[in-house]
mmCIF file of C-alpha atoms and ligand atoms in Angstrom:
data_model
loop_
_atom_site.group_PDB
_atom_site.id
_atom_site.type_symbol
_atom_site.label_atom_id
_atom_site.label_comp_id
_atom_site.label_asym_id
_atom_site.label_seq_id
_atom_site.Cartn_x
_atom_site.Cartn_y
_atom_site.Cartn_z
ATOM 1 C CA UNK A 6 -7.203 -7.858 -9.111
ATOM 2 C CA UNK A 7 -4.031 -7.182 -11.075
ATOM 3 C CA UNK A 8 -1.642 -8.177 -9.067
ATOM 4 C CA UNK A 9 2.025 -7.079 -10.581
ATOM 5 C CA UNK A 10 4.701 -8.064 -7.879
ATOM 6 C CA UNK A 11 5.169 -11.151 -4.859
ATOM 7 C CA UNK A 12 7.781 -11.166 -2.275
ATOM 8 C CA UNK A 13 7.289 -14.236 -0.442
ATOM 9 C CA UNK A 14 8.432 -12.737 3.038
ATOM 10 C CA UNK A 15 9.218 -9.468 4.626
ATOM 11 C CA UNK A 16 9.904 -8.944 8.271
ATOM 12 C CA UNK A 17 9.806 -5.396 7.294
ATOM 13 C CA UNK A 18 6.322 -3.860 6.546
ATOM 14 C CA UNK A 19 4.085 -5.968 9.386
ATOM 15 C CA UNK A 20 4.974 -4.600 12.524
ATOM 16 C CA UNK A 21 6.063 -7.134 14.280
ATOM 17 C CA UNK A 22 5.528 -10.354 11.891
ATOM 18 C CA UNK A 23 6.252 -11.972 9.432
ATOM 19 C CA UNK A 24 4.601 -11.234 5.908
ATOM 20 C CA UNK A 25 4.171 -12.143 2.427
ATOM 21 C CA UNK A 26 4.260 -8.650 0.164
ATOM 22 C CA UNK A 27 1.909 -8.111 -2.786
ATOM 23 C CA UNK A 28 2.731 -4.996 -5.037
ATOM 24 C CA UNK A 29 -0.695 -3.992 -7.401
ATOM 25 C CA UNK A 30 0.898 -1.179 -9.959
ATOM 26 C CA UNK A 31 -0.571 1.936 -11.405
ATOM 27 C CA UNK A 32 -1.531 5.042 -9.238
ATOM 28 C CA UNK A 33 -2.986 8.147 -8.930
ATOM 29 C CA UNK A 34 -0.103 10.409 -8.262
ATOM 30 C CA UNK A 35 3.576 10.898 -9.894
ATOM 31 C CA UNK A 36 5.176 11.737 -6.384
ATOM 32 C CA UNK A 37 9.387 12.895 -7.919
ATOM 33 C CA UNK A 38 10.826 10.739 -5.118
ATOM 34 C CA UNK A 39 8.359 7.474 -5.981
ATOM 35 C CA UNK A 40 11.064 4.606 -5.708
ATOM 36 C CA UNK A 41 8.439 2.410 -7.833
ATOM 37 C CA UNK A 42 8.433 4.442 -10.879
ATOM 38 C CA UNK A 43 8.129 1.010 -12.916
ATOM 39 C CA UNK A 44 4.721 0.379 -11.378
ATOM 40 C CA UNK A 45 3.609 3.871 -11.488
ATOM 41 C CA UNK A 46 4.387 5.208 -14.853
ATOM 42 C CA UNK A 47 4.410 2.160 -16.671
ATOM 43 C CA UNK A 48 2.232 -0.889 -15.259
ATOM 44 C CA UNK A 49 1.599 -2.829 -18.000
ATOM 45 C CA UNK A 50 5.370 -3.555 -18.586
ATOM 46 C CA UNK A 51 4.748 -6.156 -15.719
ATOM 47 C CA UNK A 52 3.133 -9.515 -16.098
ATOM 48 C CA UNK A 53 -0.249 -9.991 -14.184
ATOM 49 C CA UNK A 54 0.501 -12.429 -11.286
ATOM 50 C CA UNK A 55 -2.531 -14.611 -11.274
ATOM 51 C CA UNK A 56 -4.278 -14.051 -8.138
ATOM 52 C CA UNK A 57 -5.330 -17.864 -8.041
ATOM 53 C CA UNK A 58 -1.629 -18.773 -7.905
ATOM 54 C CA UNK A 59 -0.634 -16.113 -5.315
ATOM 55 C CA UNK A 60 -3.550 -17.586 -3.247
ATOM 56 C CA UNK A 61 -2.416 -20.742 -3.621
ATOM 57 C CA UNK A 62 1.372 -19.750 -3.345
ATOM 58 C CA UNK A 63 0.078 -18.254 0.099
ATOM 59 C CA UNK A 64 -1.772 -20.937 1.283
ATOM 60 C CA UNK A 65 1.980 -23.251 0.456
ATOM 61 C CA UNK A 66 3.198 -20.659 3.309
ATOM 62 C CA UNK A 67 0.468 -20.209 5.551
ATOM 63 C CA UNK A 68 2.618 -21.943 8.325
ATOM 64 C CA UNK A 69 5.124 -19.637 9.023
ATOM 65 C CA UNK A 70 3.449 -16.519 7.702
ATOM 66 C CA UNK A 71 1.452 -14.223 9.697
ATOM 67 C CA UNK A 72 0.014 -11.524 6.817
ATOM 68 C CA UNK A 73 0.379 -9.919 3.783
ATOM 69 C CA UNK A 74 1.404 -6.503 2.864
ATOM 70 C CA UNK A 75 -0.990 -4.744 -0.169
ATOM 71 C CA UNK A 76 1.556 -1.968 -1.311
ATOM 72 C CA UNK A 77 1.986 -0.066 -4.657
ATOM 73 C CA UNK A 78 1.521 2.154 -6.616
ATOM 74 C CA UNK A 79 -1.941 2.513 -4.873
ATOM 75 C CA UNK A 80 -3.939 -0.685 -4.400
ATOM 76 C CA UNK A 81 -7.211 1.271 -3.485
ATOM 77 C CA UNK A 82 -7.743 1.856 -7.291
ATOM 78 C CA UNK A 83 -7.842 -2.043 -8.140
ATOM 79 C CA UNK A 84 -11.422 -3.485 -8.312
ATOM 80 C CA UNK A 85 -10.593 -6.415 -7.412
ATOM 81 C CA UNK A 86 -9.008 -5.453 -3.778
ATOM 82 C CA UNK A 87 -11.816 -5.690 -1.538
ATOM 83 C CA UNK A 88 -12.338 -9.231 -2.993
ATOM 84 C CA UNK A 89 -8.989 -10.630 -2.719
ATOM 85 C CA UNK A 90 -8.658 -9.278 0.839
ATOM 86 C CA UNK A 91 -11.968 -11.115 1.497
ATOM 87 C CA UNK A 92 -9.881 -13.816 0.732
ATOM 88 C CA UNK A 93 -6.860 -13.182 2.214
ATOM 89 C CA UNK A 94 -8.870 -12.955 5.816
ATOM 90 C CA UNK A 95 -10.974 -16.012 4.846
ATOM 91 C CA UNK A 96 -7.194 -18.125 5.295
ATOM 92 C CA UNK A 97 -6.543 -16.548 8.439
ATOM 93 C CA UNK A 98 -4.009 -13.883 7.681
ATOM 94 C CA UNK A 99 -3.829 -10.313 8.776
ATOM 95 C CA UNK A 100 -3.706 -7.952 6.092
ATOM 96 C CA UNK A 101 -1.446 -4.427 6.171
ATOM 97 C CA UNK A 102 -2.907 -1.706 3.577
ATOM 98 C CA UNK A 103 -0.346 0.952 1.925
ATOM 99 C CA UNK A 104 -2.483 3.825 0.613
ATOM 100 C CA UNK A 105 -1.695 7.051 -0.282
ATOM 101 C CA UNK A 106 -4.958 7.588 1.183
ATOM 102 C CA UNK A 107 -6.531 9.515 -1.613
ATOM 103 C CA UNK A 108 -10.310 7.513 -2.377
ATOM 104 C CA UNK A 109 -11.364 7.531 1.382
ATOM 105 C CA UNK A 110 -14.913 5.916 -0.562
ATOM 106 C CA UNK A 111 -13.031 2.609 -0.738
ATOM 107 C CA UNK A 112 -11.295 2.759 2.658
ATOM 108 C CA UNK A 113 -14.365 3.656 4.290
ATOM 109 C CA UNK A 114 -15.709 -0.022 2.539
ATOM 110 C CA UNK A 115 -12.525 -1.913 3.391
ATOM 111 C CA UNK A 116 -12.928 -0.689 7.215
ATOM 112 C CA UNK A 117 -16.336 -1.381 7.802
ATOM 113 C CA UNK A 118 -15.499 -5.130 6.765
ATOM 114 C CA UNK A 119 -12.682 -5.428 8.739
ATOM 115 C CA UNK A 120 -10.590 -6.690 5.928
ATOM 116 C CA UNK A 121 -7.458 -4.038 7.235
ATOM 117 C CA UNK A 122 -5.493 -5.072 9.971
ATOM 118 C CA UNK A 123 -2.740 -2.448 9.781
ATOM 119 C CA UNK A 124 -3.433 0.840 7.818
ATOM 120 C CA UNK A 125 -0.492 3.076 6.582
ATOM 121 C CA UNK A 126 -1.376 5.943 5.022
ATOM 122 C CA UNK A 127 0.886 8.196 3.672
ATOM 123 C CA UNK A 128 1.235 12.023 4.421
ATOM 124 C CA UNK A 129 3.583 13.061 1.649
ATOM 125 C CA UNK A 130 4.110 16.910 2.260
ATOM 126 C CA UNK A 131 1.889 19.926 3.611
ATOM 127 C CA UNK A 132 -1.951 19.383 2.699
ATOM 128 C CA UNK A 133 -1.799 22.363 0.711
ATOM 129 C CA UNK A 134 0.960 21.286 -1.251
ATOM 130 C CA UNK A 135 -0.353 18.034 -3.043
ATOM 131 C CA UNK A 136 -0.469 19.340 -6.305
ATOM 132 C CA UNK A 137 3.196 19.350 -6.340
ATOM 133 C CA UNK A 138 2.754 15.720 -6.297
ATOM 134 C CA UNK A 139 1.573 15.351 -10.080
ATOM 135 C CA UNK A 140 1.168 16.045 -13.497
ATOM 136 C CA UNK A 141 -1.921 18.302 -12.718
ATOM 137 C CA UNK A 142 -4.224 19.678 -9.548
ATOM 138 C CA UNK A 143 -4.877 17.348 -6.327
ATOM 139 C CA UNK A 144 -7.513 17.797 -3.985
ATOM 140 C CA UNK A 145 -6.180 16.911 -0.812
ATOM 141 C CA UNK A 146 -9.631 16.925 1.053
ATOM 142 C CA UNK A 147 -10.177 13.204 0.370
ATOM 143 C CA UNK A 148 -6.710 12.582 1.834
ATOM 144 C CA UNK A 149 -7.995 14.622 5.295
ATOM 145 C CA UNK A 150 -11.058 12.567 5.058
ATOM 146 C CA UNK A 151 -8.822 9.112 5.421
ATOM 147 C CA UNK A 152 -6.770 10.448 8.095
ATOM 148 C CA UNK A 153 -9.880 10.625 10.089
ATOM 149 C CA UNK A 154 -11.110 7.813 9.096
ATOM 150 C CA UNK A 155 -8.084 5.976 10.075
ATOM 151 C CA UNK A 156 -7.718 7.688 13.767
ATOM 152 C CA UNK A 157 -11.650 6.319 13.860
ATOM 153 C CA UNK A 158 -10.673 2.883 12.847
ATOM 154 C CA UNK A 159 -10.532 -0.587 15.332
ATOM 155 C CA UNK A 160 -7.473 -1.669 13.299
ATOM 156 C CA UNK A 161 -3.879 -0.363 14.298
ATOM 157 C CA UNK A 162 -2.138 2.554 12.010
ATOM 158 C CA UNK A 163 0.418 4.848 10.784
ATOM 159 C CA UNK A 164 0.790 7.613 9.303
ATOM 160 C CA UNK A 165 4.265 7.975 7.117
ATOM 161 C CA UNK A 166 6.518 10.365 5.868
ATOM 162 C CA UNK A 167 9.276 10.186 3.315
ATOM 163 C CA UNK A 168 11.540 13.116 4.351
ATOM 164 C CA UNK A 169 12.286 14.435 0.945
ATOM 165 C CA UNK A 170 14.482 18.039 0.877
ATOM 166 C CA UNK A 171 11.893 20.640 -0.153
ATOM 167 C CA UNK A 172 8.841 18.627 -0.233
ATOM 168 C CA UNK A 173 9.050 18.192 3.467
ATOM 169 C CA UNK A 174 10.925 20.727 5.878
ATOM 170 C CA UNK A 175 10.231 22.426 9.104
ATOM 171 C CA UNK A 176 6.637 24.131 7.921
ATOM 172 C CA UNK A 177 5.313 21.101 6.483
ATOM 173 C CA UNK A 178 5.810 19.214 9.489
ATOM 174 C CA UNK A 179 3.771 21.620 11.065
ATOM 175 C CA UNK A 180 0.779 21.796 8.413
ATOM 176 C CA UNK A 181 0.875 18.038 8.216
ATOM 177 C CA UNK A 182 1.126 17.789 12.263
ATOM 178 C CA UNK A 183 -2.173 19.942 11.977
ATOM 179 C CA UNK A 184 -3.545 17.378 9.769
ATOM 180 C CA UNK A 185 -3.005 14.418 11.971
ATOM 181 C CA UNK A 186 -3.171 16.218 15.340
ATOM 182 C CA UNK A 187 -3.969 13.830 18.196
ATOM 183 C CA UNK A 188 -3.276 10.184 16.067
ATOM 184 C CA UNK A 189 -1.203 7.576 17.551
ATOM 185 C CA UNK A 190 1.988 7.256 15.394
ATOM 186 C CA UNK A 191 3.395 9.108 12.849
ATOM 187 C CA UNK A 192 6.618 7.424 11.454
ATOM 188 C CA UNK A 193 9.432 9.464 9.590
ATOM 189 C CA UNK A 194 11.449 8.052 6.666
ATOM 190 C CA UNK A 195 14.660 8.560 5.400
ATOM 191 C CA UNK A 196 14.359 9.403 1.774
ATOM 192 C CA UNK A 197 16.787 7.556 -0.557
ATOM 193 C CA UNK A 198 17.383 9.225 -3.987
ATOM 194 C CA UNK A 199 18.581 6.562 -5.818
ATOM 195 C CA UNK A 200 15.786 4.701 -7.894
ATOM 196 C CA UNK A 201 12.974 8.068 -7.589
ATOM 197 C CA UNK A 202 10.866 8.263 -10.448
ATOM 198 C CA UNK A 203 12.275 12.314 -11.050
ATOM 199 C CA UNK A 204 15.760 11.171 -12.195
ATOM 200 C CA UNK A 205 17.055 14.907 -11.485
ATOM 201 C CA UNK A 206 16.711 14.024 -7.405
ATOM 202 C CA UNK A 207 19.253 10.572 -8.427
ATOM 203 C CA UNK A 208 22.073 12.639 -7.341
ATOM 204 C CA UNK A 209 20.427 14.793 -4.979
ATOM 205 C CA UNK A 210 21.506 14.548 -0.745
ATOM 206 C CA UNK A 211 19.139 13.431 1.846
ATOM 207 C CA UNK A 212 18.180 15.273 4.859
ATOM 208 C CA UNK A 213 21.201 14.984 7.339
ATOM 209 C CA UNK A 214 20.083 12.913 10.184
ATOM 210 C CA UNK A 215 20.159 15.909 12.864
ATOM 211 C CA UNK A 216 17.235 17.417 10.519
ATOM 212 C CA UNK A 217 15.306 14.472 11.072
ATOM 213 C CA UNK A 218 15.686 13.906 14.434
ATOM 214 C CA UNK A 219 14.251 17.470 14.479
ATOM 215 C CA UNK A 220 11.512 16.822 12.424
ATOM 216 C CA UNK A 221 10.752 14.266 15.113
ATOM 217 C CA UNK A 222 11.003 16.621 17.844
ATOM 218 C CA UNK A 223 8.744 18.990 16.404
ATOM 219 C CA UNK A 224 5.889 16.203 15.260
ATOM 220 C CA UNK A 225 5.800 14.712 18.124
ATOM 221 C CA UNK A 226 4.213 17.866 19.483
ATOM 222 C CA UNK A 227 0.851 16.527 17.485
ATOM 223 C CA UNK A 228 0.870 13.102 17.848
ATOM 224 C CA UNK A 229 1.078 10.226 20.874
ATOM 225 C CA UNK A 230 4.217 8.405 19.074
ATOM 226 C CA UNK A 231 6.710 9.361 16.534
ATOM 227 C CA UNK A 232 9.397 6.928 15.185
ATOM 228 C CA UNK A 233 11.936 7.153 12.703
ATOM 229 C CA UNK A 234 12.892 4.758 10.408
ATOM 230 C CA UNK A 235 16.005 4.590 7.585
ATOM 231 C CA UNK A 236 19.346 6.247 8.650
ATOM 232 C CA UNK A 237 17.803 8.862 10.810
ATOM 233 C CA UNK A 238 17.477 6.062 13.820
HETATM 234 S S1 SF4 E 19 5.105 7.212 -3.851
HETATM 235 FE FE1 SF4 E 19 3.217 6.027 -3.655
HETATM 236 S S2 SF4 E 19 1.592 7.533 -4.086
HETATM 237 FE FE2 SF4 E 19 3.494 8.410 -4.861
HETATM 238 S S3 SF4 E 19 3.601 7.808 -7.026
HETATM 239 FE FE3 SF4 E 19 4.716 6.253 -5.851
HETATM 240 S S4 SF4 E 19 3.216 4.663 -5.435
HETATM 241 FE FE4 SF4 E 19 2.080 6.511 -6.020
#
């Protein structure tokens, strides 16, 4: 497990709790608005945190933690994850997945041994749209294939959405409403421009707040709750 950042807490990214935050880096798409372009692009310009010491950093902190937060780039493609989360649940803490949701395979795995508390699975634009995502073609089938088996899933979820002008507007909602029709939250982000890996969107403008609220309105046509989060609230 190459473990590449450690924030000791974060009341942020566990619902609810209180959580340590463990980036991985490398990852499977260049999305323009990534605001980890360090990790994506460029990995190896990070030291490897030992996962021994985070373990035993964790365990220093296992009082007034509750979990820890596996976020990116996209942790499904490290070897090592199913391991270390083995081991994160073997100390008693809950464990919140970020995952672009593209290699369902090693979800499916993670799942089935309950090592995912909290699943959030990205839906970054309109199904059909994905290849817009990267360098070359994406098969968004496997992506379809997570959201299902996330609405399956015992553990809780989310599905999330960076708002990003042109990537996601009125029809997208739509196509990715279709996508996720009938799951139980589907959370709406405020995009910021400021650190995204395409360094022509640095300057660009955000959706105004009315749009998102909008956005809302119409998604929560397919789902049972829709929140927003960033400066859309
Ligand atoms: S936004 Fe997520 S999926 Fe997209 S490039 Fe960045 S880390 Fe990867």
């Amino acid at each position: 497990m190459r473990i590449k950042g450690f924030q000791g807490t974060s009341l942020l990214d566990f619902p609810g709790r209180l959580a340590a935050l463990v980036f991985t880096g490398g990852c499977n798409l260049t999305c323009p608005y990534c605001h980890n372009p360090g990790l994506v692009l460029d990995p190896g310009q990070y030291p490897d945190y030992p996962p021994e010491d985070l373990l035993a950093d964790l365990r220093r902190r296992s009082g007034f933690i509750d979990g820890v937060v596996v976020s990116g780039g996209e942790p499904t493609l490290e070897p090592g994850l199913e391991e270390f989360l083995c081991r994160l649940k073997g100390m008693g803490l809950q464990v919140k997945l970020d995952s672009n949701g593209l290699l369902p395979a090693v979800l499916r795995r993670l799942l089935d041994r309950k090592l995912i508390d909290y699943l959030a699975i990205d839906l970054k634009t309109a199904p059909e749209r994905y290849s817009e995502l990267h360098n070359r073609a994406v098969d968004s089938a496997p992506l379809l294939e997570s959201i299902e088996l996330a609405r399956a899933a015992d553990c809780a979820y989310e599905f999330r959405t960076t708002c990003v002008p042109g990537l996601v507007e009125a029809d997208d909602i739509k196509a990715m409403g279709e996508a996720v029709r009938g799951a139980r939250l589907w959370v709406l982000q405020q995009f910021v421009p400021q650190h995204a890996l395409d360094a022509t969107l640095h300057d660009s403008e955000p959706h105004a707040s009315q749009t998102l609220h909008d956005f809302a309105a119409g998604a929560a046509g397919y789902v049972t709750e829709v929140k927003l989060r960033g400066d859309a609230r």
